[in-house]
Coordinates of C-alpha atoms and ligand atoms in Angstrom, one line a residue:
M1 CA 79.0 134.1 87.6
S2 CA 79.2 133.3 84.1
D3 CA 77.1 130.7 82.2
L4 CA 80.0 128.2 81.9
T5 CA 81.0 128.5 85.8
S6 CA 77.4 127.7 86.6
T7 CA 77.2 125.0 84.3
L8 CA 80.7 123.6 85.8
L9 CA 79.7 124.1 89.5
S10 CA 76.4 122.0 89.0
L11 CA 78.5 119.1 87.4
G12 CA 80.3 118.5 90.4
T13 CA 77.7 117.1 92.6
R14 CA 76.4 113.4 93.2
Q15 CA 72.9 113.3 91.7
P16 CA 70.8 110.4 93.4
R17 CA 68.4 109.4 91.2
E18 CA 65.4 106.7 91.3
R19 CA 65.9 105.9 88.0
R20 CA 68.8 103.0 87.5
V21 CA 68.1 102.1 84.0
F22 CA 70.0 104.2 81.2
D23 CA 70.5 104.0 77.8
A24 CA 74.2 104.2 78.4
I25 CA 76.9 103.7 81.2
V26 CA 79.9 105.2 81.1
V27 CA 82.8 104.1 83.8
G28 CA 85.2 106.9 84.4
S29 CA 84.9 110.8 83.6
G30 CA 88.8 111.2 82.6
I31 CA 89.9 111.8 79.4
S32 CA 88.4 109.2 77.3
G33 CA 85.0 109.1 79.9
G34 CA 84.5 112.6 79.2
W35 CA 84.5 112.2 75.6
A36 CA 82.4 109.0 75.7
A37 CA 79.6 111.1 77.9
K38 CA 79.6 114.1 75.3
E39 CA 79.2 112.1 72.3
L40 CA 76.6 109.5 73.7
T41 CA 74.5 112.6 75.2
E42 CA 74.9 114.6 72.1
R43 CA 73.6 111.5 69.9
G44 CA 70.8 111.3 71.9
L45 CA 71.5 108.8 74.8
E46 CA 70.7 109.2 78.4
T47 CA 73.9 108.6 80.0
V48 CA 75.0 107.8 83.5
V49 CA 78.7 108.7 84.2
L50 CA 79.9 106.4 87.2
E51 CA 83.2 108.1 88.7
A52 CA 85.0 106.7 91.6
G53 CA 86.1 109.6 93.0
G54 CA 84.8 112.9 94.4
P55 CA 83.9 116.3 92.6
I56 CA 86.3 119.3 92.3
D57 CA 85.7 122.8 93.4
F58 CA 87.0 124.0 90.2
G59 CA 85.6 127.6 90.5
G60 CA 87.7 128.3 93.6
K61 CA 90.2 126.4 96.1
D62 CA 91.1 123.3 94.2
F63 CA 92.8 124.9 91.2
T64 CA 95.8 126.8 92.5
E65 CA 97.7 127.7 89.3
H66 CA 98.1 131.5 90.7
V67 CA 99.1 130.5 94.2
Q68 CA 102.8 131.4 94.4
S69 CA 105.1 128.9 96.1
Y70 CA 105.9 131.4 98.9
E71 CA 102.2 131.2 99.8
L72 CA 102.0 127.7 100.2
K73 CA 103.0 126.2 103.8
Y74 CA 106.0 124.1 102.4
R75 CA 107.2 126.6 99.7
G76 CA 106.1 124.0 97.0
W77 CA 108.1 121.3 98.3
G78 CA 105.3 119.6 100.1
D79 CA 104.6 118.1 103.0
R80 CA 107.1 115.3 103.1
N81 CA 106.0 113.4 106.1
T82 CA 102.3 113.5 104.8
I83 CA 103.3 112.5 101.4
A84 CA 105.4 109.7 102.7
K85 CA 102.5 108.2 104.7
T86 CA 99.9 108.3 102.0
Q87 CA 101.3 108.8 98.7
P88 CA 104.8 107.4 98.6
I89 CA 104.5 106.3 95.0
Q90 CA 102.4 109.3 93.6
G91 CA 104.7 111.7 95.4
Q92 CA 107.4 110.4 92.7
C93 CA 105.4 112.1 90.0
Y94 CA 106.5 115.6 89.0
A95 CA 103.0 116.9 89.3
C96 CA 102.2 115.4 92.8
D97 CA 103.8 118.3 94.5
E98 CA 102.4 120.4 97.5
A99 CA 99.5 121.9 95.3
G100 CA 98.7 119.3 93.2
H101 CA 99.0 116.2 95.3
K102 CA 95.2 116.2 96.1
F103 CA 94.7 115.4 92.6
F104 CA 96.5 111.8 93.1
V105 CA 95.3 108.8 94.8
N106 CA 96.0 107.7 98.3
D107 CA 98.4 104.6 97.6
F108 CA 97.2 102.7 100.7
E109 CA 93.8 103.0 99.7
N110 CA 94.5 102.2 96.3
P111 CA 97.3 99.6 96.3
Y112 CA 98.6 97.4 93.6
T113 CA 101.4 94.9 93.9
T114 CA 104.3 94.2 91.5
P115 CA 107.1 91.3 91.8
D116 CA 110.3 92.5 93.5
N117 CA 112.3 92.5 90.3
A118 CA 109.8 94.2 88.1
P119 CA 109.1 97.8 89.7
F120 CA 106.2 99.6 87.9
K121 CA 105.3 103.3 88.7
W122 CA 101.3 103.5 88.5
F123 CA 100.4 107.4 89.0
R124 CA 96.9 108.0 88.8
G125 CA 93.9 110.4 90.0
R126 CA 90.6 109.6 91.4
Q127 CA 88.5 112.5 90.7
V128 CA 85.5 113.8 88.4
G129 CA 87.9 114.8 85.6
G130 CA 90.4 112.1 86.2
R131 CA 93.8 112.8 85.2
S132 CA 92.9 115.5 82.7
I133 CA 93.1 117.8 85.4
M134 CA 97.2 117.4 85.7
W135 CA 98.0 115.9 82.4
G136 CA 101.0 117.7 80.4
R137 CA 98.5 118.2 77.5
Q138 CA 100.8 117.1 74.5
V139 CA 99.0 115.7 71.6
Y140 CA 100.4 114.1 68.5
R141 CA 98.4 112.2 66.1
W142 CA 99.7 108.6 65.2
S143 CA 100.2 107.9 61.4
D144 CA 99.9 104.7 59.3
L145 CA 103.6 104.2 60.4
D146 CA 102.3 103.3 63.7
F147 CA 99.1 101.5 62.8
E148 CA 100.8 99.1 60.3
A149 CA 104.0 98.7 62.7
N150 CA 102.9 95.3 64.3
A151 CA 102.0 94.0 60.7
K152 CA 105.1 94.7 59.4
D153 CA 107.7 93.7 61.9
G154 CA 105.5 91.0 63.3
H155 CA 105.7 91.9 67.0
G156 CA 101.9 92.0 68.3
T157 CA 98.8 91.5 66.5
D158 CA 97.8 93.9 63.5
W159 CA 95.7 96.8 64.2
P160 CA 92.0 96.1 62.6
I161 CA 92.3 99.9 61.7
R162 CA 94.5 102.5 59.9
Y163 CA 95.1 105.8 60.0
K164 CA 92.6 106.8 57.6
D165 CA 89.8 105.2 59.6
I166 CA 90.8 107.8 62.9
A167 CA 91.9 110.9 60.9
P168 CA 88.4 112.5 60.6
W169 CA 87.8 111.6 64.0
Y170 CA 91.2 113.4 65.3
S171 CA 89.8 116.4 63.4
H172 CA 86.6 116.2 65.5
V173 CA 88.4 115.9 68.6
E174 CA 90.9 118.8 67.8
R175 CA 88.4 121.2 66.5
F176 CA 86.4 120.9 69.9
I177 CA 89.2 120.8 72.2
G178 CA 91.6 123.3 70.5
I179 CA 95.1 122.3 69.8
T180 CA 98.0 124.9 69.3
G181 CA 100.5 123.2 67.0
A182 CA 102.5 124.4 63.7
K183 CA 102.1 122.3 60.4
E184 CA 105.2 120.3 59.1
G185 CA 103.6 118.3 56.5
L186 CA 105.5 115.1 57.9
S187 CA 104.2 111.6 57.1
Q188 CA 105.1 110.0 60.5
L189 CA 103.6 113.0 62.2
P190 CA 100.4 114.0 60.7
D191 CA 99.4 117.4 61.0
G192 CA 96.2 118.5 62.8
E193 CA 93.7 121.4 62.9
F194 CA 95.5 123.8 64.8
L195 CA 94.9 127.0 66.4
P196 CA 97.8 129.3 65.9
A197 CA 101.3 128.1 67.2
M198 CA 102.8 129.2 70.3
Q199 CA 106.2 131.0 69.7
M200 CA 109.5 129.2 70.1
T201 CA 112.1 131.2 72.0
V202 CA 115.2 132.5 69.8
V203 CA 117.3 129.8 70.7
E204 CA 114.7 127.2 69.7
R205 CA 114.4 128.7 66.3
A206 CA 118.1 128.8 65.8
A207 CA 118.6 125.3 66.7
R208 CA 115.6 124.0 64.6
E209 CA 117.4 126.0 61.6
N210 CA 120.7 124.5 62.5
I211 CA 119.4 120.9 62.7
L212 CA 117.5 121.2 59.4
K213 CA 120.7 122.0 57.5
K214 CA 122.9 119.4 59.4
F215 CA 120.4 116.6 58.7
G216 CA 119.1 117.7 55.6
G217 CA 115.5 118.2 56.8
E218 CA 115.5 114.6 58.2
R219 CA 115.1 115.6 61.7
V220 CA 112.4 118.5 62.3
L221 CA 112.4 120.3 65.8
T222 CA 108.9 122.2 66.0
I223 CA 107.0 123.6 68.7
G224 CA 105.1 121.2 70.6
R225 CA 101.6 120.5 69.9
A226 CA 99.4 121.0 73.2
A227 CA 95.8 121.0 74.0
V228 CA 96.1 124.5 75.2
L229 CA 94.2 127.4 73.7
T230 CA 96.2 130.3 72.0
Q231 CA 92.8 131.9 71.2
N232 CA 89.5 132.0 72.6
H233 CA 87.6 129.0 71.7
N234 CA 84.1 127.0 72.0
G235 CA 83.3 129.4 75.2
R236 CA 87.0 128.9 77.0
A237 CA 89.6 131.8 77.2
A238 CA 92.9 132.0 75.7
C239 CA 95.9 130.8 78.0
H240 CA 97.5 133.7 79.9
Y241 CA 100.9 131.8 80.1
C242 CA 100.8 131.6 83.8
G243 CA 102.5 128.1 83.8
P244 CA 101.8 125.5 86.1
C245 CA 99.0 123.8 84.5
E246 CA 99.0 120.7 86.5
R247 CA 97.6 122.5 89.4
G248 CA 94.3 122.9 87.3
C249 CA 93.3 126.1 85.0
V250 CA 90.3 128.3 86.2
T251 CA 90.0 129.8 83.0
H252 CA 89.7 126.3 81.3
S253 CA 92.4 127.4 78.8
Y254 CA 93.8 123.8 78.7
F255 CA 91.5 120.6 77.8
N256 CA 90.2 118.6 80.6
S257 CA 86.9 117.0 81.1
I258 CA 85.4 119.3 83.7
G259 CA 86.0 122.5 81.5
S260 CA 84.7 121.0 77.9
T261 CA 83.4 117.6 77.2
L262 CA 81.0 117.1 80.4
P263 CA 79.9 120.6 80.2
A264 CA 79.1 119.7 76.7
A265 CA 77.5 116.5 77.7
K266 CA 75.2 118.4 80.7
K267 CA 73.9 121.0 78.2
T268 CA 72.1 118.2 76.5
G269 CA 70.2 117.5 79.6
R270 CA 70.7 113.7 79.4
L271 CA 73.8 113.6 81.4
T272 CA 73.5 112.0 84.8
L273 CA 77.1 112.2 86.7
R274 CA 77.6 110.3 89.8
P275 CA 80.6 110.8 91.7
H276 CA 82.0 108.6 94.6
S277 CA 80.5 105.7 92.6
V278 CA 83.3 102.8 92.6
V279 CA 82.1 100.3 90.0
T280 CA 83.3 96.9 91.2
E281 CA 81.8 94.5 88.4
V282 CA 80.3 94.3 84.9
L283 CA 77.3 92.3 85.2
F284 CA 76.4 89.7 82.3
D285 CA 73.1 88.6 81.0
A286 CA 73.6 85.5 80.0
K287 CA 70.4 84.7 78.2
R288 CA 71.1 87.8 76.0
G289 CA 74.8 87.4 75.5
R290 CA 75.0 91.2 76.8
A291 CA 76.4 93.3 79.4
R292 CA 73.4 94.0 81.7
G293 CA 75.0 96.9 83.8
V294 CA 77.5 97.3 86.5
R295 CA 77.5 96.7 90.2
V296 CA 78.7 99.9 92.0
I297 CA 80.0 100.8 95.6
D298 CA 79.2 104.3 96.9
A299 CA 82.6 105.3 98.2
V300 CA 81.0 107.4 100.8
T301 CA 78.2 105.1 102.4
M302 CA 79.7 101.7 101.3
Q303 CA 76.1 100.9 100.1
E304 CA 75.8 98.9 97.0
H305 CA 73.8 99.6 93.8
I306 CA 73.0 98.2 90.3
F307 CA 73.0 100.3 87.3
E308 CA 71.7 98.7 84.4
A309 CA 72.0 100.3 80.4
K310 CA 71.9 99.4 76.8
V311 CA 75.3 99.8 76.3
V312 CA 78.4 100.1 78.7
F313 CA 81.6 102.0 77.9
L314 CA 84.5 101.3 80.2
C315 CA 86.9 104.2 80.6
A316 CA 88.4 104.0 83.9
S317 CA 92.1 104.0 82.3
A318 CA 93.8 101.0 81.0
I319 CA 94.8 99.0 84.1
E320 CA 91.5 100.3 85.8
S321 CA 89.3 98.7 83.1
V322 CA 91.5 95.4 82.8
R323 CA 90.9 95.0 86.6
L324 CA 87.6 95.5 86.7
L325 CA 87.0 92.8 83.8
L326 CA 89.3 90.4 85.6
N327 CA 87.3 90.7 88.4
S328 CA 83.9 90.1 86.5
K329 CA 83.6 86.3 86.5
S330 CA 80.8 84.1 85.4
T331 CA 80.3 80.8 84.2
R332 CA 80.3 82.1 80.4
F333 CA 83.7 84.2 81.2
P334 CA 85.7 82.3 84.3
D335 CA 88.7 84.0 83.3
G336 CA 87.4 87.8 83.0
F337 CA 84.6 89.3 81.2
A338 CA 84.6 89.3 77.4
N339 CA 87.9 87.4 77.8
S340 CA 87.4 84.1 75.3
S341 CA 90.4 85.1 73.5
G342 CA 92.4 84.5 76.7
T343 CA 94.4 88.0 75.9
L344 CA 92.8 89.9 78.5
G345 CA 95.5 91.4 80.8
K346 CA 98.3 90.7 78.5
Y347 CA 100.4 92.8 76.1
V348 CA 100.8 95.7 78.8
M349 CA 103.1 98.5 77.8
D350 CA 104.2 102.1 78.6
H351 CA 106.7 104.4 76.8
H352 CA 110.2 104.2 77.9
Y353 CA 111.7 107.6 78.7
G354 CA 114.1 109.6 80.8
S355 CA 117.2 109.8 78.6
G356 CA 118.3 112.4 76.6
A357 CA 120.9 115.4 76.4
G358 CA 121.3 119.1 77.2
G359 CA 123.8 121.8 76.6
T360 CA 124.6 125.4 76.7
F361 CA 123.7 127.7 73.9
P362 CA 126.0 130.5 73.4
G363 CA 124.7 133.9 72.4
F364 CA 121.4 135.6 72.6
L365 CA 122.2 137.2 75.9
D366 CA 120.3 140.1 75.2
K367 CA 116.9 138.0 74.7
R368 CA 114.9 136.6 77.7
T369 CA 111.5 134.5 77.7
E370 CA 108.2 136.6 78.5
G371 CA 105.6 134.6 80.5
R372 CA 105.7 131.0 81.5
R373 CA 105.0 129.3 78.1
P374 CA 103.0 126.0 79.1
N375 CA 104.6 124.0 76.4
G376 CA 108.0 122.5 74.7
I377 CA 109.8 121.7 71.8
Y378 CA 109.3 118.5 69.8
V379 CA 111.6 116.6 67.5
A380 CA 109.6 114.4 65.1
R381 CA 110.6 110.5 65.3
F382 CA 113.3 110.2 62.6
R383 CA 114.4 106.8 63.4
N384 CA 113.4 103.8 61.2
V385 CA 110.9 106.1 59.2
T386 CA 112.9 106.0 55.9
S387 CA 115.8 103.8 56.7
A388 CA 116.0 100.7 59.1
S389 CA 117.9 100.8 62.0
K390 CA 120.3 97.6 62.7
D391 CA 119.7 97.9 66.6
F392 CA 116.0 98.0 67.2
V393 CA 112.7 98.3 65.3
R394 CA 110.1 101.4 66.0
G395 CA 111.2 104.7 67.0
Y396 CA 111.2 107.9 69.6
G397 CA 110.2 111.2 69.5
M398 CA 111.9 113.8 71.9
Q399 CA 110.5 116.7 73.8
G400 CA 112.4 119.5 75.6
G401 CA 113.1 123.2 75.6
S402 CA 115.2 126.0 76.2
S403 CA 115.7 128.2 79.3
R404 CA 118.0 130.8 80.8
G405 CA 119.6 129.8 84.1
G406 CA 117.5 132.7 86.1
W407 CA 118.1 134.0 89.6
G408 CA 117.7 130.6 91.2
R409 CA 121.1 129.6 90.1
G410 CA 122.5 132.3 93.0
S411 CA 122.1 129.3 95.5
G412 CA 125.2 127.9 94.2
M413 CA 127.1 131.0 94.0
R414 CA 129.0 133.1 96.6
G415 CA 127.3 136.5 97.5
Y416 CA 124.4 138.2 99.2
G417 CA 122.5 141.0 99.7
A418 CA 120.0 143.3 97.2
A419 CA 122.9 144.2 95.0
F420 CA 123.7 140.6 94.7
K421 CA 120.1 139.4 94.1
Q422 CA 119.7 142.2 91.4
S423 CA 122.7 141.1 89.5
L424 CA 121.0 137.8 89.4
I425 CA 118.1 139.1 87.7
D426 CA 119.9 141.7 85.5
D427 CA 122.2 139.0 84.3
L428 CA 120.2 135.9 83.8
G429 CA 123.1 133.6 82.6
P430 CA 123.7 131.8 79.6
W431 CA 120.9 129.9 77.5
G432 CA 120.5 126.2 78.0
L433 CA 118.8 123.6 75.7
S434 CA 117.9 120.1 76.1
V435 CA 115.7 117.1 74.8
G436 CA 114.7 113.7 76.0
G437 CA 113.2 110.5 74.4
W438 CA 109.8 109.1 74.4
G439 CA 110.2 105.5 73.1
E440 CA 108.0 103.2 71.6
T441 CA 107.6 99.7 73.6
L442 CA 106.6 96.5 72.0
P443 CA 103.8 94.5 73.1
Y444 CA 105.1 91.3 74.8
E445 CA 102.5 88.9 75.9
D446 CA 103.9 88.3 79.3
N447 CA 104.0 92.0 80.2
T448 CA 100.7 91.2 82.1
I449 CA 98.0 92.6 84.7
T450 CA 96.5 90.1 87.2
L451 CA 94.5 90.3 90.0
D452 CA 96.4 89.9 93.5
P453 CA 95.3 86.9 95.4
T454 CA 95.5 88.5 98.6
V455 CA 95.6 92.2 98.6
K456 CA 92.3 94.3 97.9
D457 CA 91.7 98.0 98.0
K458 CA 89.8 100.2 100.3
W459 CA 86.6 98.9 98.4
G460 CA 87.2 95.2 98.7
V461 CA 88.1 95.1 95.1
P462 CA 91.3 92.8 94.4
A463 CA 94.3 94.9 93.6
A464 CA 96.0 94.7 90.1
R465 CA 99.2 92.7 90.1
I466 CA 101.4 94.6 87.3
N467 CA 104.5 92.6 85.8
V468 CA 106.1 94.5 83.1
T469 CA 109.7 95.0 82.0
W470 CA 111.9 96.5 79.6
R471 CA 113.2 94.3 77.1
E472 CA 116.4 94.2 74.7
N473 CA 114.8 96.6 71.9
E474 CA 113.7 99.2 74.5
I475 CA 117.0 98.9 76.0
A476 CA 119.1 99.7 72.7
M477 CA 116.7 102.3 71.8
N478 CA 117.3 104.1 75.1
K479 CA 121.1 104.0 74.0
D480 CA 120.2 105.5 70.6
I481 CA 118.3 108.2 72.3
I482 CA 121.3 109.3 74.5
A483 CA 123.6 109.0 71.3
S484 CA 121.2 111.0 69.0
G485 CA 120.5 113.7 72.0
V486 CA 124.0 114.4 72.0
E487 CA 124.1 114.5 68.3
L488 CA 121.0 116.8 68.0
M489 CA 122.6 119.4 70.8
E490 CA 125.7 119.5 68.9
A491 CA 124.2 120.2 65.6
A492 CA 121.8 122.4 67.3
G493 CA 124.8 124.6 68.1
C494 CA 125.0 123.9 71.9
T495 CA 128.5 123.6 73.7
D496 CA 129.3 121.9 77.1
V497 CA 126.9 119.2 75.8
R498 CA 125.7 116.6 78.8
P499 CA 124.1 113.0 78.1
S500 CA 121.6 112.2 80.8
R501 CA 121.3 108.5 80.9
T502 CA 118.2 107.5 82.8
M503 CA 115.4 104.6 82.0
H504 CA 112.6 105.2 84.2
P505 CA 110.8 102.2 85.3
P506 CA 107.6 101.1 83.5
G507 CA 104.6 103.3 84.2
H508 CA 106.7 106.3 85.0
C509 CA 105.9 108.0 81.7
I510 CA 102.1 107.5 82.9
H511 CA 101.3 106.0 79.1
E512 CA 100.3 102.6 80.1
M513 CA 98.4 101.0 77.4
G514 CA 97.1 97.6 76.5
G515 CA 95.7 94.6 78.3
A516 CA 92.3 94.6 76.4
R517 CA 93.7 95.1 72.9
M518 CA 92.0 95.6 69.6
A519 CA 92.6 93.0 67.0
K520 CA 91.5 91.6 63.5
T521 CA 89.8 88.5 64.9
A522 CA 88.1 87.5 68.1
K523 CA 91.2 84.9 68.5
E524 CA 93.9 87.8 68.8
G525 CA 92.3 90.1 70.9
V526 CA 89.3 91.5 73.4
L527 CA 88.0 94.4 70.8
N528 CA 87.2 94.8 67.3
G529 CA 88.3 97.7 65.2
W530 CA 85.3 100.0 66.7
N531 CA 86.6 99.1 70.3
Q532 CA 83.8 96.6 70.6
S533 CA 84.1 93.7 72.6
W534 CA 84.1 90.7 70.5
D535 CA 82.4 88.4 72.9
V536 CA 79.9 91.0 74.1
P537 CA 78.8 93.4 71.5
N538 CA 77.1 95.9 73.7
L539 CA 80.4 96.6 75.7
F540 CA 82.6 99.2 74.7
I541 CA 86.5 99.9 76.1
T542 CA 88.0 103.1 74.8
D543 CA 90.9 103.9 77.2
G544 CA 94.5 103.0 76.7
S545 CA 93.7 99.3 77.4
A546 CA 92.5 99.0 73.7
M547 CA 95.8 99.7 72.3
A548 CA 97.5 97.3 70.2
S549 CA 101.0 99.0 70.1
T550 CA 102.3 102.3 71.5
A551 CA 103.7 104.3 69.0
C552 CA 106.0 106.9 70.2
Q553 CA 103.6 109.9 70.4
N554 CA 101.6 110.7 73.6
P555 CA 98.5 108.4 73.5
S556 CA 95.7 110.6 74.9
I557 CA 94.4 112.3 71.8
T558 CA 94.0 108.8 69.9
Y559 CA 91.9 107.6 73.1
M560 CA 89.9 110.6 72.6
A561 CA 89.4 110.0 68.8
L562 CA 88.7 106.4 69.2
T563 CA 86.3 107.1 72.2
A564 CA 84.3 109.5 69.8
R565 CA 84.3 106.9 67.1
A566 CA 83.2 104.1 69.1
A567 CA 80.3 106.3 70.6
A568 CA 78.9 107.1 67.0
H569 CA 79.2 103.4 66.3
A570 CA 77.6 102.5 69.1
V571 CA 74.6 104.8 68.8
A572 CA 74.1 103.6 65.0
E573 CA 74.2 100.1 66.2
L574 CA 71.5 100.9 68.9
K575 CA 69.4 102.6 66.2
R576 CA 69.9 99.4 63.9
R577 CA 68.7 97.4 67.2
S578 CA 71.9 95.2 66.7
L579 CA 73.2 95.5 70.3
Ligands
FAD1 C1 101.2 114.4 85.1 C2 100.7 113.7 84.2 C3 101.1 114.2 82.7 C4 100.6 113.7 81.6 N1 100.8 114.0 80.2 C5 100.3 113.6 79.2 C6 100.7 114.4 77.9 O1 101.2 115.2 77.8 N2 99.9 113.5 76.9 C7 99.1 112.5 77.0 O2 98.9 112.3 76.0 N3 99.0 112.0 78.0 C8 99.6 112.6 79.2 N4 99.2 112.0 80.6 C9 98.5 110.7 80.6 C10 97.1 111.1 80.5 O3 96.7 111.7 81.4 C11 96.2 109.8 80.5 O4 96.8 109.0 79.4 C12 94.9 109.9 80.2 O5 94.2 110.6 81.7 C13 94.0 108.3 80.2 O6 92.7 108.8 80.2 P1 91.6 107.6 80.5 O7 90.4 108.4 80.5 O8 92.0 106.4 80.2 O9 92.0 107.7 82.3 P2 92.0 109.0 83.3 O10 92.1 110.3 82.7 O11 92.9 108.5 84.6 O12 90.3 108.7 83.8 C14 90.0 107.6 84.5 C15 88.8 107.9 85.5 O13 88.1 106.7 85.8 C16 88.1 106.4 87.2 N5 87.8 105.1 87.5 C17 88.8 104.4 87.8 N6 88.3 103.0 88.3 C18 87.1 103.3 88.3 C19 85.9 102.4 88.6 N7 86.2 101.2 89.1 N8 84.9 102.9 88.9 C20 84.5 104.3 88.3 N9 85.4 105.1 88.2 C21 86.5 104.6 87.9 C22 89.3 107.3 87.9 O14 88.7 107.9 89.1 C23 89.3 108.7 86.7 O15 88.6 109.5 87.0 C24 99.8 112.5 81.7 C25 99.4 112.1 82.9 C26 99.8 112.6 84.1 C27 99.6 112.2 85.5
SF4_2 S1 96.7 126.6 80.4 FE1 97.5 128.8 80.5 S2 96.2 129.6 81.8 FE2 95.8 127.7 82.3 S3 97.1 127.2 83.9 FE3 98.2 126.9 82.0 S4 99.3 128.5 81.6 FE4 97.9 128.8 83.1

């Protein structure tokens, strides 16, 4: 057993401790909670991470990326009866398949409600590592275009930070987790600290050149930037291109909390990780005007515990952190913890996506892909960067990739027998290329999270009531995504170009943000520029709820950078005795 594996195995157990007073409490062990744990412990704080879900056996049975579909009972399609009974919502996420559904919640134990005319898909995991286990690993820095947008066009409140404030923290995170990507020198998509880039296919390389020529360099197709290692890095092995990362990764070649940040925190000797700990309330010390700690229900014994600390970090994910604060009422905060601004639960967002275009790429029939590259291509935002669109504000990026038909296309053809099957393998059919847009959503005050008055989860906590809808700007942008997708595919050199017109409901993109936004003043938001509560200085919220806008890039690396930055600030403030 390697040192790394033994460190990891000892992470997954509940550690009952007599001591209940810590320097720091972190709620949640996912993407942001892992970073809070690492930074706080490395900076000297005795830290308890309270995680609602159970541990994962990452050494063995839980990670099944090498199990083939034919080895699964339902050949990868999943037991539809069980999924319908326990995960009717989660089962709509592509990653919640037969192998991966155990990383998603039981919808009946974890209910939420929506108005009938405003569906919202809330895909989530409850386990040590949160959604860092099954996320898509796409990581793109935000830029000043994003941090200045609210101030410039007046939608939402101005961010209290700019790109220069977070840039060193992006670097800090990237150096630790390892990112594959190519530098492009684009102001709207700043370059990061990259490991060697994964290769684009011949078709993608040809498409890039054709698009660059056609649009005079304004539209740039590049290889995806992903938190996947292309060389050994920080004790983790380089990726071996096996493919289905959302099922886990025994070599820890992609970033998740249990392979990277939590082991680093554990190494300090200052981490206590407590799975099965459902935090139900943040407790207020009215005398000191501080968070005293949290109330926890042990998910297995249903016993209640109180944990106290000098500083509390909420990293339970955007909707969960807001739900927790709304459920934490006191005389001082009758409308939810740290909510003197009245903005808690408002300005909730997600990216809109689903539309784009695809086509057939002629030629290159003597070339095929090798291995299963766990990454796609990216087209950087080109709308409203140098000139303004008349139809909508903000912009979108596009993600996609190329592939050949493969043997599976035989299911739609006439023929049978060994010779027929061999012919499908020898001739993989033509190449295809496709892209889809990921669009920025504006922050609307009446896109909200509140507490449902009657529905509760298995642990007695009121369910979130989510009321989020797309508006004119998102719909206009979606139209443009389809038109420009077609334009891009034609410019790339595709024939038989087909638009795809889908606009998934909010939540489906799994980039939920807002609800406890950062703002320049205590009147306009819940958090200041350090992810610190304006009202309660020893409370920090560093997950997606803190976001004042969505940009169009995938958001998780920004949560990581903000979390590391907030943790450094919290420790400095503790040392100065101002918390
Ligand atoms: C299939 C999929 C693909 C994705 N692809 C990408 C991508 O390519 N790029 C990207 O940027 N993002 C992607 N995401 C989104 C990304 O996973 C989330 O943005 C990110 O995980 C959010 O981090 P977090 O720390 O806020 O929450 P999570 O990682 O969800 O972690 C929250 C943790 O808090 C725990 N928790 C919740 N409530 C409580 C409570 N009351 N008490 C104690 N613990 C609690 C949960 O159990 C969970 O472990 C994807 C997500 C999925 C599911
Ligand atoms: S990161 Fe690489 S090695 Fe790990 S599961 Fe994905 S493709 Fe396989």
